[in-house]
Coordinates of C-alpha atoms in Angstrom, one line a residue:
M207 CA 0.4 -0.6 0.0
E208 CA 1.5 3.2 -1.0
A209 CA 2.1 6.0 1.4
R210 CA -0.5 8.4 0.8
T211 CA -3.3 5.6 1.7
L212 CA -1.7 5.2 4.9
F213 CA -0.9 8.0 6.1
P214 CA -3.1 10.6 4.3
P215 CA -1.1 14.1 4.0
S216 CA -3.7 15.9 6.5
R217 CA -4.8 17.6 9.6
D218 CA -8.0 16.1 9.5
A219 CA -6.8 12.4 8.7
A220 CA -4.0 13.1 12.2
L221 CA -6.4 14.1 14.4
E222 CA -8.1 11.3 13.1
R223 CA -5.5 9.0 14.5
L224 CA -5.7 9.9 17.1
R225 CA -8.6 9.8 18.3
D226 CA -8.6 6.1 17.4
F227 CA -5.8 5.9 19.1
L228 CA -6.5 7.8 22.3
P229 CA -8.0 4.6 23.9
K230 CA -5.0 2.9 23.5
A231 CA -2.7 4.9 24.9
G232 CA -2.0 4.4 28.7
A233 CA -1.6 0.9 30.1
E234 CA -2.3 -1.2 26.9
Y235 CA 0.8 1.0 24.6
A236 CA 3.0 -0.2 27.5
R237 CA 2.3 -3.5 27.5
K238 CA 1.9 -3.7 23.8
R239 CA 4.6 -1.9 22.1
N240 CA 7.9 -3.3 21.0
Y241 CA 5.1 -5.5 19.0
S242 CA 6.2 -4.9 15.7
L243 CA 3.0 -6.4 13.8
P244 CA 3.3 -4.6 10.2
E245 CA 0.5 -7.2 8.4
Q246 CA -1.9 -6.3 11.3
G247 CA -1.4 -2.5 10.8
H248 CA 0.7 -2.1 13.9
P249 CA -2.5 -2.3 16.0
H250 CA -0.2 -1.1 18.9
V251 CA 1.8 1.9 18.2
S252 CA -0.5 5.1 17.0
I253 CA 0.9 5.7 13.9
L254 CA 1.2 9.5 14.1
S255 CA 4.9 10.4 13.5
P256 CA 4.8 11.3 10.2
Y257 CA 2.5 13.5 11.5
L258 CA 4.8 14.7 14.6
R259 CA 7.5 14.8 12.4
H260 CA 6.4 17.6 10.4
R261 CA 4.4 19.4 13.2
M262 CA 1.2 18.8 11.2
L263 CA 0.3 17.5 14.5
T264 CA 2.0 19.0 17.9
E265 CA 3.4 17.8 20.4
E266 CA 1.8 19.4 23.0
E267 CA -1.5 18.7 21.1
V268 CA -1.1 14.4 21.4
V269 CA 0.4 15.4 25.3
Q270 CA -2.6 16.9 26.2
A271 CA -4.9 14.9 24.6
T272 CA -3.4 11.5 25.8
L273 CA -3.4 13.0 29.7
G274 CA -7.3 14.4 29.2
R275 CA -7.8 10.0 28.4
H276 CA -5.5 8.4 30.8
S277 CA -3.8 9.1 34.5
A278 CA -0.7 10.5 34.4
S279 CA 0.9 6.4 35.7
A280 CA -1.4 5.0 32.8
A281 CA 0.1 7.7 29.8
E282 CA 3.3 7.7 31.7
K283 CA 5.0 5.1 28.7
F284 CA 3.7 6.8 25.7
V285 CA 4.2 10.6 26.9
Q286 CA 7.7 9.7 27.7
E287 CA 8.0 8.6 23.7
V288 CA 6.4 11.4 22.8
F289 CA 9.4 13.4 24.4
W290 CA 12.3 11.2 22.9
R291 CA 11.7 13.2 19.7
T292 CA 11.6 16.1 21.4
Y293 CA 14.5 16.0 23.4
W294 CA 16.5 14.0 20.2
K295 CA 16.3 17.6 18.0
G296 CA 17.0 19.6 21.9
W297 CA 20.5 17.1 21.7
L298 CA 21.6 17.5 18.5
E299 CA 20.6 22.2 18.9
R300 CA 23.1 22.3 21.3
R301 CA 25.7 20.0 18.9
P302 CA 25.4 20.9 15.5
Q303 CA 28.7 19.0 15.3
V304 CA 27.1 15.7 15.4
W305 CA 24.5 16.7 12.2
T306 CA 28.0 17.8 10.1
A307 CA 30.1 14.9 11.1
Y308 CA 27.5 13.1 9.9
K309 CA 27.0 14.5 6.8
A310 CA 30.6 14.1 5.9
G311 CA 30.7 10.3 7.0
L312 CA 27.3 9.7 4.5
A313 CA 30.2 11.5 2.0
Q314 CA 32.8 9.5 2.9
A315 CA 31.2 6.1 3.0
L316 CA 29.1 7.0 -0.7
N317 CA 32.5 7.4 -2.2
R318 CA 33.5 3.8 -1.2
V319 CA 30.6 2.1 -2.0
Q320 CA 31.8 3.6 -5.3
S321 CA 34.9 2.8 -5.0
E322 CA 34.7 -0.9 -3.4
S323 CA 32.3 -3.3 -5.4
G324 CA 32.1 -5.7 -1.6
L325 CA 31.1 -2.9 -0.2
R326 CA 28.3 -1.6 -3.4
R327 CA 26.9 -5.0 -3.7
G328 CA 26.3 -5.2 0.3
W329 CA 24.9 -2.1 0.4
E330 CA 22.6 -3.1 -2.6
E331 CA 21.4 -6.0 -1.1
A332 CA 20.6 -4.8 2.2
C333 CA 18.7 -1.8 0.6
A334 CA 16.6 -4.0 -2.0
G335 CA 16.2 -6.4 1.1
R336 CA 18.1 -9.0 -0.2
T337 CA 20.3 -10.4 2.1
G338 CA 18.6 -13.7 3.2
I339 CA 18.3 -12.4 6.6
D340 CA 14.7 -13.5 8.4
G341 CA 13.1 -10.3 8.8
F342 CA 15.7 -7.9 7.7
D343 CA 14.9 -8.1 4.0
A344 CA 11.0 -7.8 5.4
W345 CA 11.6 -4.6 6.6
A346 CA 13.3 -2.9 4.5
Q347 CA 11.3 -4.0 1.5
E348 CA 8.0 -2.6 4.1
L349 CA 10.6 1.0 4.8
V350 CA 10.6 1.2 0.6
Q351 CA 6.9 0.4 0.1
T352 CA 5.0 2.1 2.9
G353 CA 7.7 4.7 4.0
Y354 CA 7.4 3.3 7.9
M355 CA 8.8 0.8 9.8
H356 CA 8.1 0.3 13.8
N357 CA 10.2 1.6 16.0
H358 CA 11.0 -1.8 17.6
A359 CA 12.2 -3.2 14.0
R360 CA 14.1 0.3 13.4
M361 CA 16.0 -0.9 16.0
W362 CA 17.1 -4.5 14.9
F363 CA 17.8 -3.4 11.3
A364 CA 20.3 -1.0 12.5
S365 CA 21.7 -3.5 15.1
I366 CA 21.7 -5.7 11.8
W367 CA 23.4 -3.2 9.2
I368 CA 26.0 -2.0 10.7
F369 CA 27.4 -5.4 12.8
T370 CA 26.0 -8.6 10.9
L371 CA 26.3 -6.7 7.7
R372 CA 28.9 -5.1 8.5
L373 CA 27.8 -1.3 6.3
P374 CA 28.7 2.3 7.3
W375 CA 26.5 3.0 9.8
E376 CA 26.0 6.3 7.9
L377 CA 24.2 4.5 4.7
G378 CA 22.2 2.8 6.5
A379 CA 20.8 6.2 8.8
D380 CA 20.6 7.2 4.6
F381 CA 18.9 4.5 3.7
F382 CA 16.2 5.3 6.8
L383 CA 15.7 9.4 6.2
R384 CA 15.4 9.1 1.9
H385 CA 12.5 6.9 2.8
L386 CA 10.9 7.8 5.8
L387 CA 7.6 9.8 5.7
D388 CA 8.9 10.8 9.5
G389 CA 12.5 10.9 8.9
D390 CA 13.7 13.6 11.2
Q391 CA 17.1 14.2 11.6
A392 CA 18.1 14.7 15.3
S393 CA 15.8 11.2 16.4
N394 CA 17.4 9.0 13.5
T395 CA 21.1 10.3 13.2
L396 CA 21.1 10.1 16.9
S397 CA 19.2 7.1 16.9
W398 CA 21.5 4.7 14.3
R399 CA 24.2 6.7 16.3
W400 CA 23.2 4.8 19.5
V401 CA 22.3 1.7 18.1
A402 CA 26.6 1.8 17.1
G403 CA 27.5 2.1 20.7
L404 CA 28.8 6.4 19.4
Q405 CA 25.8 8.4 21.1
T406 CA 25.9 6.8 24.7
Q407 CA 29.4 5.8 24.0
G408 CA 30.4 2.3 24.6
K409 CA 27.0 1.1 24.7
H410 CA 25.4 -0.5 21.7
Y411 CA 22.2 -2.2 20.8
V412 CA 22.2 -5.9 19.8
A413 CA 19.5 -7.7 18.1
R414 CA 19.2 -10.8 18.9
V415 CA 17.2 -14.0 17.7
A416 CA 14.5 -13.9 20.9
N417 CA 13.8 -11.0 21.1
I418 CA 12.7 -10.4 17.8
S419 CA 10.7 -13.9 17.3
K420 CA 8.6 -12.7 20.4
Y421 CA 8.4 -9.5 19.3
T422 CA 7.1 -10.7 15.7
E423 CA 4.6 -13.0 17.0
G424 CA 7.0 -15.9 15.7
R425 CA 6.8 -14.4 12.1
H426 CA 10.5 -13.6 11.5
R427 CA 13.6 -16.0 13.6
P428 CA 16.9 -15.0 11.5
L429 CA 18.4 -18.7 13.8
H430 CA 22.1 -18.8 12.9
Q431 CA 21.8 -15.3 11.0
L432 CA 22.9 -12.5 12.7
T433 CA 26.5 -11.7 15.0
A434 CA 26.0 -13.1 18.9
E435 CA 28.0 -10.6 20.5
P436 CA 29.7 -8.1 18.3
E437 CA 31.6 -5.3 19.6
P438 CA 30.3 -1.4 19.6
L439 CA 32.1 0.9 17.4
S440 CA 34.7 4.1 18.7
G441 CA 34.0 7.3 17.9
V442 CA 35.7 10.4 19.4
P443 CA 34.4 12.2 22.1
H444 CA 31.1 14.3 21.7
P445 CA 31.8 18.0 21.3
P446 CA 30.8 20.3 23.7
L447 CA 27.6 21.6 24.7
G448 CA 26.2 25.0 22.8
P449 CA 24.2 27.3 23.6
M450 CA 20.6 27.3 23.5
P451 CA 19.0 29.3 21.0
A452 CA 17.7 32.6 21.5
P453 CA 16.4 34.1 18.4
P454 CA 15.5 37.9 19.4
P455 CA 11.6 38.3 18.9
P456 CA 9.6 39.5 15.3
R457 CA 9.4 43.2 15.3
R458 CA 5.6 43.3 15.6
E459 CA 4.5 46.2 14.0
A460 CA 6.6 45.5 10.6
P461 CA 5.8 44.6 7.5
W462 CA 7.3 40.3 7.6
A463 CA 6.7 37.6 5.0
L464 CA 6.1 33.9 6.0
L465 CA 8.7 31.4 5.5
L466 CA 7.2 27.9 6.1
T467 CA 9.9 25.0 6.1
E468 CA 8.4 20.6 6.6
D469 CA 10.0 21.1 9.9
D470 CA 6.7 23.1 10.9
L471 CA 3.7 23.0 9.5
S472 CA 1.0 24.2 11.9
P473 CA 2.3 28.3 12.0
G474 CA -1.1 29.7 13.5
Y475 CA 1.3 30.2 16.7
L476 CA 3.0 32.7 15.2
R477 CA -0.3 34.8 14.9
K478 CA 0.5 35.8 18.6
A479 CA 4.5 37.0 17.8
L480 CA 2.7 39.3 15.3
D481 CA 0.2 42.4 15.4
H482 CA -0.9 41.3 11.3
P483 CA -1.1 38.7 8.8
P484 CA 2.0 38.3 6.5
V485 CA 2.3 40.1 3.1
A486 CA 3.2 37.1 1.7
T487 CA 4.6 33.2 2.4
A488 CA 7.0 31.3 0.8
V489 CA 7.6 27.4 0.5
F490 CA 10.8 26.8 1.5
T491 CA 11.9 23.2 2.0
G492 CA 14.7 20.5 3.0
T493 CA 12.9 17.4 2.0
A494 CA 14.5 16.9 -1.5
H495 CA 17.8 17.4 0.3
R496 CA 18.0 14.8 3.3
S497 CA 20.7 13.0 1.5
L498 CA 23.3 13.3 -1.3
L499 CA 21.6 10.7 -3.0
A500 CA 17.6 11.4 -4.2
T501 CA 14.8 11.8 -1.3
A502 CA 12.2 8.4 -2.1
P503 CA 9.2 10.2 -4.1
Q504 CA 7.2 9.4 -2.1
V505 CA 8.5 11.6 0.4
T506 CA 9.0 14.8 -1.5
E507 CA 5.6 14.0 -2.9
W508 CA 3.7 13.2 1.1
C509 CA 5.8 16.5 2.0
A510 CA 4.4 18.4 -0.8
A511 CA 0.8 17.8 -0.4
A512 CA 0.9 18.3 3.5
I513 CA 2.7 21.6 2.7
A514 CA -0.1 22.7 0.1
E515 CA -3.3 21.0 2.6
T516 CA -1.5 23.7 5.6
I517 CA -1.2 26.5 2.7
A518 CA -4.9 25.8 1.9
R519 CA -6.1 25.7 6.2
H520 CA -4.4 29.1 6.5
V521 CA -5.7 30.6 3.3
A522 CA -6.9 33.2 4.2
W523 CA -4.0 34.7 6.8
T524 CA -0.6 33.5 4.6
G525 CA -1.2 36.1 1.5
P526 CA -0.4 34.8 -1.7
V527 CA 2.1 32.2 -1.7
T528 CA 5.7 31.6 -3.7
Q529 CA 7.4 27.1 -4.6
E530 CA 10.5 27.9 -3.5
P531 CA 12.0 31.3 -4.5
Q532 CA 15.9 30.4 -4.9
D533 CA 17.2 34.0 -3.7
L534 CA 14.9 34.9 -0.6
A535 CA 16.3 38.2 -0.6
A536 CA 15.4 39.2 -3.9
W537 CA 12.4 37.7 -3.0
A538 CA 11.1 39.9 -0.3
Q539 CA 13.1 42.7 -1.6
G540 CA 10.3 42.2 -4.1
L541 CA 7.0 42.3 -1.2
G542 CA 8.8 45.3 0.3
V543 CA 9.5 44.1 3.4
S544 CA 12.2 43.6 5.8
Q545 CA 11.7 40.6 8.3
I546 CA 11.2 37.0 6.9
V547 CA 9.4 35.0 10.0
M548 CA 9.4 31.4 10.4
P549 CA 9.0 28.9 12.7
Y550 CA 12.2 28.0 14.0
T551 CA 13.8 25.5 11.4
P552 CA 16.3 22.5 13.4
V553 CA 19.7 21.2 12.6
G554 CA 19.2 19.9 9.5
P555 CA 18.5 20.0 5.7
A556 CA 15.6 23.0 5.6
A557 CA 18.2 24.7 8.0
D558 CA 21.4 23.7 5.9
R559 CA 19.8 25.6 2.5
L560 CA 18.8 28.6 4.9
A561 CA 22.7 29.0 6.3
A562 CA 23.1 28.9 2.6
Q563 CA 21.4 32.0 2.1
R564 CA 22.3 34.1 5.7
A565 CA 24.4 36.5 3.4
G566 CA 22.9 37.7 1.0
L567 CA 19.3 38.9 3.5
D568 CA 22.3 39.9 5.3
Q569 CA 23.8 41.8 3.0
A570 CA 20.4 43.2 1.7
G571 CA 19.2 44.2 5.1
I572 CA 16.6 41.9 5.9
T573 CA 16.5 39.5 9.1
L574 CA 15.3 36.6 8.9
T575 CA 13.8 36.0 12.7
P576 CA 12.5 31.7 13.4
V577 CA 10.1 31.7 16.5
L578 CA 10.9 28.4 19.3
R579 CA 7.8 27.2 20.0
A580 CA 7.2 27.2 24.2
W581 CA 7.5 23.3 23.8
D582 CA 11.2 23.5 22.6
A583 CA 12.0 26.7 25.0
A584 CA 11.1 24.2 27.8
A585 CA 12.4 21.2 27.3
W586 CA 15.3 21.6 25.2
P587 CA 17.1 23.1 28.3
H588 CA 17.2 19.5 29.8
A589 CA 18.9 17.4 26.5
T590 CA 21.6 18.5 27.4
A591 CA 22.8 15.0 28.6
G592 CA 20.8 11.6 28.3
F593 CA 17.0 10.8 28.4
F594 CA 16.9 10.8 32.2
K595 CA 18.0 14.3 32.5
L596 CA 14.8 15.3 30.9
K597 CA 12.2 12.4 32.0
T598 CA 12.6 13.5 35.0
K599 CA 11.8 17.5 33.9
I600 CA 8.6 16.2 32.1
P601 CA 5.9 17.1 34.5
S602 CA 7.7 20.4 35.8
I603 CA 7.8 20.9 32.1
L604 CA 4.1 19.8 31.8
A605 CA 3.3 21.9 33.8
E606 CA 4.9 25.6 32.8
L607 CA 3.3 24.7 29.5
R608 CA -0.2 23.8 30.1
G609 CA -0.7 23.2 33.6
L610 CA -1.4 19.7 33.4
S611 CA -0.1 17.2 35.9
L612 CA 1.9 13.9 35.7
A613 CA 0.9 13.1 39.5
S614 CA -0.8 10.6 40.0

């Protein structure tokens, strides 16, 4: 089944999926979330990740709806899973060098693919799901066909890719990023590093036959096919922790233009930061720039449809819309505005594209002002070490944001 059928790219579809999942977001999710059952439609997880990744639904909306249905203790696991996405983003935002190093490592690995026939053959077989490893091939094919893979299967897949097939982890992270509808530069890159033993250095994740068999209900059992006791990969220490982003607020009364990327498709919160609608809107995305290779067509098509749906929902507010202007400074000058305002764009492909426009904007005297969501501003200061530090702060973060409490 194609991605747009499985994940209709609209906010209404996201809200309907959230409503359908809410009855299961408590104790049932905590008990069954690790079961990867694609043949049953992944009945034990929310399958909200494409919508959350692009913020067609926000994390705050999902958590608020969940705690409106379940007690804090019953919903604890699901709420924590929502915060994992926030944690990864905050961790990478404070250490952008890790994203830069990943891109450099990927370029080197792709160069090796061109010169090492054995590596190229292994990489191609892994991406096509032709390794002969029970489970692995099915997960690869599911990803390519649907743009989705259960989180537990992603861990097994990454472990087998790194430790059994002995392929560069960057090539695996790139394979995911090119094909996942929810492909997120932070959670994808850092999760692959975690499996490899680079994120929590010296602690890696090893796929086990018994674990795979249990959580696929016996559908897959790669007996005698996996490397049993691999060593974690070694790498350089983490870079020093950088400062929290602190962009200046927009000039409330000045004319402005809106810039939308695929990273946040709920721009309504900007209305509180400004006194009037934008003069016009531009779409400026990084979806097609996730990789040095081509992003899967169904991913670029899904994201384009999601952006179009977002603009249609806000059409009375956005003004005229320009798709992918090559020169943001020239576009803004043509509108007669000196400030472009946008949802904050975290480290990743869209931010990389924006960085290339900075000199032209500065030269033209045009201010690019990203507005950080309150959710990120509250959570990211705690995403400095392991997840546990952020986890302990979840009750106070929620209380600060919405008056919610995780007290039972």
